[in-house]
């Protein structure tokens, strides 16, 4: 994300409840001015039975706790992706994203950033080249596309 001073506090396989459990140590301790929050896909993976409402409630908890401690911090929620291997749960992904998006519209310093446009073609089919063979994790091309989305958003708001 250069030239922005950024560092990654995420860890593989994390779920929204874990981000909240470790929020003080992994986020608040650093007093960030901007947070890009990308979490929720692992909550929705097949077999977890997490509802969109449960995922949204935990995202909202994250936002509230951050803003209680750091009211001026900008949070960019990077939408949950519609992974190929989760096709049977895309309705839950879409609903969770919509709930977060609606909340972002009415919440100061909290924005929703759409991620799936970078992963899908004009026919609304996933671009397989962006995914590893497991259909869940990303290839470098997906991260390059995500950077194209996130960098202008962050740079445009970094000095707000």
PDB file of N, CA and C in Angstrom, residues 69-122:
ATOM      1  N   UNK A  69     -12.954   3.643  21.350  1.00  0.00           N
ATOM      2  CA  UNK A  69     -11.573   3.910  21.771  1.00  0.00           C
ATOM      3  C   UNK A  69     -10.880   4.946  20.896  1.00  0.00           C
ATOM      4  N   UNK A  70     -11.179   4.929  19.596  1.00  0.00           N
ATOM      5  CA  UNK A  70     -10.498   5.784  18.614  1.00  0.00           C
ATOM      6  C   UNK A  70     -11.538   6.405  17.679  1.00  0.00           C
ATOM      7  N   UNK A  71     -12.253   7.425  18.142  1.00  0.00           N
ATOM      8  CA  UNK A  71     -13.378   7.948  17.356  1.00  0.00           C
ATOM      9  C   UNK A  71     -13.026   8.518  15.990  1.00  0.00           C
ATOM     10  N   UNK A  72     -11.794   8.943  15.788  1.00  0.00           N
ATOM     11  CA  UNK A  72     -11.414   9.533  14.500  1.00  0.00           C
ATOM     12  C   UNK A  72     -10.844   8.516  13.508  1.00  0.00           C
ATOM     13  N   UNK A  73     -10.658   7.295  13.932  1.00  0.00           N
ATOM     14  CA  UNK A  73     -10.111   6.267  13.046  1.00  0.00           C
ATOM     15  C   UNK A  73     -11.108   5.947  11.942  1.00  0.00           C
ATOM     16  N   UNK A  74     -10.614   5.916  10.700  1.00  0.00           N
ATOM     17  CA  UNK A  74     -11.436   5.526   9.550  1.00  0.00           C
ATOM     18  C   UNK A  74     -11.348   4.009   9.399  1.00  0.00           C
ATOM     19  N   UNK A  75     -12.486   3.377   9.288  1.00  0.00           N
ATOM     20  CA  UNK A  75     -12.542   1.933   9.068  1.00  0.00           C
ATOM     21  C   UNK A  75     -13.133   1.705   7.684  1.00  0.00           C
ATOM     22  N   UNK A  76     -12.405   0.949   6.880  1.00  0.00           N
ATOM     23  CA  UNK A  76     -12.885   0.535   5.570  1.00  0.00           C
ATOM     24  C   UNK A  76     -13.138  -0.963   5.628  1.00  0.00           C
ATOM     25  N   UNK A  77     -14.409  -1.348   5.576  1.00  0.00           N
ATOM     26  CA  UNK A  77     -14.760  -2.761   5.543  1.00  0.00           C
ATOM     27  C   UNK A  77     -14.664  -3.214   4.094  1.00  0.00           C
ATOM     28  N   UNK A  78     -13.720  -4.096   3.827  1.00  0.00           N
ATOM     29  CA  UNK A  78     -13.519  -4.627   2.480  1.00  0.00           C
ATOM     30  C   UNK A  78     -14.415  -5.845   2.353  1.00  0.00           C
ATOM     31  N   UNK A  79     -15.427  -5.744   1.504  1.00  0.00           N
ATOM     32  CA  UNK A  79     -16.487  -6.741   1.413  1.00  0.00           C
ATOM     33  C   UNK A  79     -16.031  -8.188   1.395  1.00  0.00           C
ATOM     34  N   UNK A  80     -16.852  -9.029   1.990  1.00  0.00           N
ATOM     35  CA  UNK A  80     -16.597 -10.467   2.016  1.00  0.00           C
ATOM     36  C   UNK A  80     -16.679 -10.990   0.592  1.00  0.00           C
ATOM     37  N   UNK A  81     -15.707 -11.779   0.202  1.00  0.00           N
ATOM     38  CA  UNK A  81     -15.694 -12.248  -1.189  1.00  0.00           C
ATOM     39  C   UNK A  81     -16.556 -13.487  -1.380  1.00  0.00           C
ATOM     40  N   UNK A  82     -17.033 -13.602  -2.596  1.00  0.00           N
ATOM     41  CA  UNK A  82     -17.831 -14.762  -3.006  1.00  0.00           C
ATOM     42  C   UNK A  82     -16.863 -15.803  -3.574  1.00  0.00           C
ATOM     43  N   UNK A  83     -16.217 -16.526  -2.686  1.00  0.00           N
ATOM     44  CA  UNK A  83     -15.241 -17.527  -3.099  1.00  0.00           C
ATOM     45  C   UNK A  83     -15.914 -18.646  -3.891  1.00  0.00           C
ATOM     46  N   UNK A  84     -15.167 -19.170  -4.847  1.00  0.00           N
ATOM     47  CA  UNK A  84     -15.691 -20.239  -5.700  1.00  0.00           C
ATOM     48  C   UNK A  84     -16.174 -21.416  -4.871  1.00  0.00           C
ATOM     49  N   UNK A  85     -15.409 -21.795  -3.858  1.00  0.00           N
ATOM     50  CA  UNK A  85     -15.774 -22.967  -3.064  1.00  0.00           C
ATOM     51  C   UNK A  85     -16.936 -22.701  -2.113  1.00  0.00           C
ATOM     52  N   UNK A  86     -17.436 -21.468  -2.073  1.00  0.00           N
ATOM     53  CA  UNK A  86     -18.573 -21.132  -1.214  1.00  0.00           C
ATOM     54  C   UNK A  86     -19.817 -20.793  -2.029  1.00  0.00           C
ATOM     55  N   UNK A  87     -19.841 -21.216  -3.262  1.00  0.00           N
ATOM     56  CA  UNK A  87     -20.962 -20.855  -4.143  1.00  0.00           C
ATOM     57  C   UNK A  87     -22.311 -21.141  -3.487  1.00  0.00           C
ATOM     58  N   UNK A  88     -22.418 -22.218  -2.748  1.00  0.00           N
ATOM     59  CA  UNK A  88     -23.697 -22.558  -2.115  1.00  0.00           C
ATOM     60  C   UNK A  88     -24.024 -21.653  -0.929  1.00  0.00           C
ATOM     61  N   UNK A  89     -23.115 -20.741  -0.570  1.00  0.00           N
ATOM     62  CA  UNK A  89     -23.341 -19.799   0.539  1.00  0.00           C
ATOM     63  C   UNK A  89     -23.261 -18.338   0.067  1.00  0.00           C
ATOM     64  N   UNK A  90     -23.257 -18.115  -1.237  1.00  0.00           N
ATOM     65  CA  UNK A  90     -23.175 -16.746  -1.741  1.00  0.00           C
ATOM     66  C   UNK A  90     -24.342 -15.892  -1.270  1.00  0.00           C
ATOM     67  N   UNK A  91     -25.499 -16.496  -1.063  1.00  0.00           N
ATOM     68  CA  UNK A  91     -26.631 -15.721  -0.559  1.00  0.00           C
ATOM     69  C   UNK A  91     -26.314 -15.146   0.815  1.00  0.00           C
ATOM     70  N   UNK A  92     -25.603 -15.908   1.635  1.00  0.00           N
ATOM     71  CA  UNK A  92     -25.218 -15.433   2.966  1.00  0.00           C
ATOM     72  C   UNK A  92     -24.148 -14.344   2.839  1.00  0.00           C
ATOM     73  N   UNK A  93     -23.189 -14.544   1.951  1.00  0.00           N
ATOM     74  CA  UNK A  93     -22.159 -13.532   1.701  1.00  0.00           C
ATOM     75  C   UNK A  93     -22.812 -12.230   1.258  1.00  0.00           C
ATOM     76  N   UNK A  94     -23.703 -12.315   0.275  1.00  0.00           N
ATOM     77  CA  UNK A  94     -24.360 -11.122  -0.259  1.00  0.00           C
ATOM     78  C   UNK A  94     -25.186 -10.411   0.809  1.00  0.00           C
ATOM     79  N   UNK A  95     -25.892 -11.166   1.618  1.00  0.00           N
ATOM     80  CA  UNK A  95     -26.716 -10.575   2.692  1.00  0.00           C
ATOM     81  C   UNK A  95     -25.826  -9.914   3.742  1.00  0.00           C
ATOM     82  N   UNK A  96     -24.757 -10.569   4.151  1.00  0.00           N
ATOM     83  CA  UNK A  96     -23.843  -9.970   5.141  1.00  0.00           C
ATOM     84  C   UNK A  96     -23.250  -8.679   4.597  1.00  0.00           C
ATOM     85  N   UNK A  97     -22.797  -8.715   3.344  1.00  0.00           N
ATOM     86  CA  UNK A  97     -22.250  -7.498   2.736  1.00  0.00           C
ATOM     87  C   UNK A  97     -23.296  -6.387   2.678  1.00  0.00           C
ATOM     88  N   UNK A  98     -24.507  -6.725   2.340  1.00  0.00           N
ATOM     89  CA  UNK A  98     -25.570  -5.713   2.258  1.00  0.00           C
ATOM     90  C   UNK A  98     -25.861  -5.105   3.631  1.00  0.00           C
ATOM     91  N   UNK A  99     -25.880  -5.917   4.662  1.00  0.00           N
ATOM     92  CA  UNK A  99     -26.107  -5.397   6.014  1.00  0.00           C
ATOM     93  C   UNK A  99     -24.987  -4.438   6.425  1.00  0.00           C
ATOM     94  N   UNK A 100     -23.755  -4.814   6.123  1.00  0.00           N
ATOM     95  CA  UNK A 100     -22.624  -3.941   6.448  1.00  0.00           C
ATOM     96  C   UNK A 100     -22.706  -2.658   5.626  1.00  0.00           C
ATOM     97  N   UNK A 101     -23.029  -2.780   4.351  1.00  0.00           N
ATOM     98  CA  UNK A 101     -23.125  -1.607   3.476  1.00  0.00           C
ATOM     99  C   UNK A 101     -24.181  -0.631   3.995  1.00  0.00           C
ATOM    100  N   UNK A 102     -25.339  -1.133   4.364  1.00  0.00           N
ATOM    101  CA  UNK A 102     -26.400  -0.272   4.898  1.00  0.00           C
ATOM    102  C   UNK A 102     -25.948   0.416   6.186  1.00  0.00           C
ATOM    103  N   UNK A 103     -25.279  -0.317   7.037  1.00  0.00           N
ATOM    104  CA  UNK A 103     -24.765   0.243   8.287  1.00  0.00           C
ATOM    105  C   UNK A 103     -23.715   1.314   7.996  1.00  0.00           C
ATOM    106  N   UNK A 104     -22.859   1.067   7.028  1.00  0.00           N
ATOM    107  CA  UNK A 104     -21.800   2.029   6.681  1.00  0.00           C
ATOM    108  C   UNK A 104     -22.388   3.349   6.199  1.00  0.00           C
ATOM    109  N   UNK A 105     -23.496   3.304   5.482  1.00  0.00           N
ATOM    110  CA  UNK A 105     -24.118   4.524   4.969  1.00  0.00           C
ATOM    111  C   UNK A 105     -24.514   5.479   6.095  1.00  0.00           C
ATOM    112  N   UNK A 106     -24.816   4.934   7.256  1.00  0.00           N
ATOM    113  CA  UNK A 106     -25.290   5.786   8.346  1.00  0.00           C
ATOM    114  C   UNK A 106     -24.313   5.894   9.517  1.00  0.00           C
ATOM    115  N   UNK A 107     -23.084   5.398   9.325  1.00  0.00           N
ATOM    116  CA  UNK A 107     -22.118   5.381  10.415  1.00  0.00           C
ATOM    117  C   UNK A 107     -20.884   6.196  10.050  1.00  0.00           C
ATOM    118  N   UNK A 108     -20.594   7.254  10.800  1.00  0.00           N
ATOM    119  CA  UNK A 108     -19.414   8.071  10.517  1.00  0.00           C
ATOM    120  C   UNK A 108     -18.117   7.274  10.612  1.00  0.00           C
ATOM    121  N   UNK A 109     -17.189   7.589   9.745  1.00  0.00           N
ATOM    122  CA  UNK A 109     -15.846   6.983   9.742  1.00  0.00           C
ATOM    123  C   UNK A 109     -15.859   5.476   9.522  1.00  0.00           C
ATOM    124  N   UNK A 110     -16.914   4.985   8.909  1.00  0.00           N
ATOM    125  CA  UNK A 110     -17.011   3.555   8.591  1.00  0.00           C
ATOM    126  C   UNK A 110     -17.536   3.452   7.168  1.00  0.00           C
ATOM    127  N   UNK A 111     -16.756   2.836   6.293  1.00  0.00           N
ATOM    128  CA  UNK A 111     -17.113   2.744   4.880  1.00  0.00           C
ATOM    129  C   UNK A 111     -17.071   1.298   4.400  1.00  0.00           C
ATOM    130  N   UNK A 112     -17.968   1.005   3.490  1.00  0.00           N
ATOM    131  CA  UNK A 112     -17.986  -0.300   2.827  1.00  0.00           C
ATOM    132  C   UNK A 112     -17.274  -0.155   1.488  1.00  0.00           C
ATOM    133  N   UNK A 113     -16.357  -1.075   1.197  1.00  0.00           N
ATOM    134  CA  UNK A 113     -15.646  -1.095  -0.080  1.00  0.00           C
ATOM    135  C   UNK A 113     -15.947  -2.429  -0.750  1.00  0.00           C
ATOM    136  N   UNK A 114     -16.513  -2.374  -1.943  1.00  0.00           N
ATOM    137  CA  UNK A 114     -16.880  -3.593  -2.675  1.00  0.00           C
ATOM    138  C   UNK A 114     -15.638  -4.313  -3.167  1.00  0.00           C
ATOM    139  N   UNK A 115     -15.550  -5.608  -2.904  1.00  0.00           N
ATOM    140  CA  UNK A 115     -14.398  -6.416  -3.326  1.00  0.00           C
ATOM    141  C   UNK A 115     -14.715  -7.328  -4.500  1.00  0.00           C
ATOM    142  N   UNK A 116     -15.948  -7.753  -4.599  1.00  0.00           N
ATOM    143  CA  UNK A 116     -16.278  -8.793  -5.580  1.00  0.00           C
ATOM    144  C   UNK A 116     -16.183  -8.336  -7.026  1.00  0.00           C
ATOM    145  N   UNK A 117     -16.277  -7.050  -7.277  1.00  0.00           N
ATOM    146  CA  UNK A 117     -16.143  -6.581  -8.655  1.00  0.00           C
ATOM    147  C   UNK A 117     -14.775  -6.935  -9.230  1.00  0.00           C
ATOM    148  N   UNK A 118     -13.776  -7.045  -8.380  1.00  0.00           N
ATOM    149  CA  UNK A 118     -12.429  -7.393  -8.838  1.00  0.00           C
ATOM    150  C   UNK A 118     -12.286  -8.887  -9.127  1.00  0.00           C
ATOM    151  N   UNK A 119     -13.204  -9.677  -8.636  1.00  0.00           N
ATOM    152  CA  UNK A 119     -13.089 -11.128  -8.728  1.00  0.00           C
ATOM    153  C   UNK A 119     -14.016 -11.762  -9.759  1.00  0.00           C
ATOM    154  N   UNK A 120     -14.901 -10.949 -10.355  1.00  0.00           N
ATOM    155  CA  UNK A 120     -15.914 -11.478 -11.251  1.00  0.00           C
ATOM    156  C   UNK A 120     -15.848 -10.821 -12.616  1.00  0.00           C
ATOM    157  N   UNK A 121     -16.259 -11.564 -13.625  1.00  0.00           N
ATOM    158  CA  UNK A 121     -16.262 -11.032 -14.989  1.00  0.00           C
ATOM    159  C   UNK A 121     -17.610 -10.361 -15.286  1.00  0.00           C
ATOM    160  N   UNK A 122     -17.788  -9.931 -16.513  1.00  0.00           N
ATOM    161  CA  UNK A 122     -18.998  -9.216 -16.923  1.00  0.00           C
ATOM    162  C   UNK A 122     -20.254 -10.086 -16.832  1.00  0.00           C
TER     163      UNK A 122
END
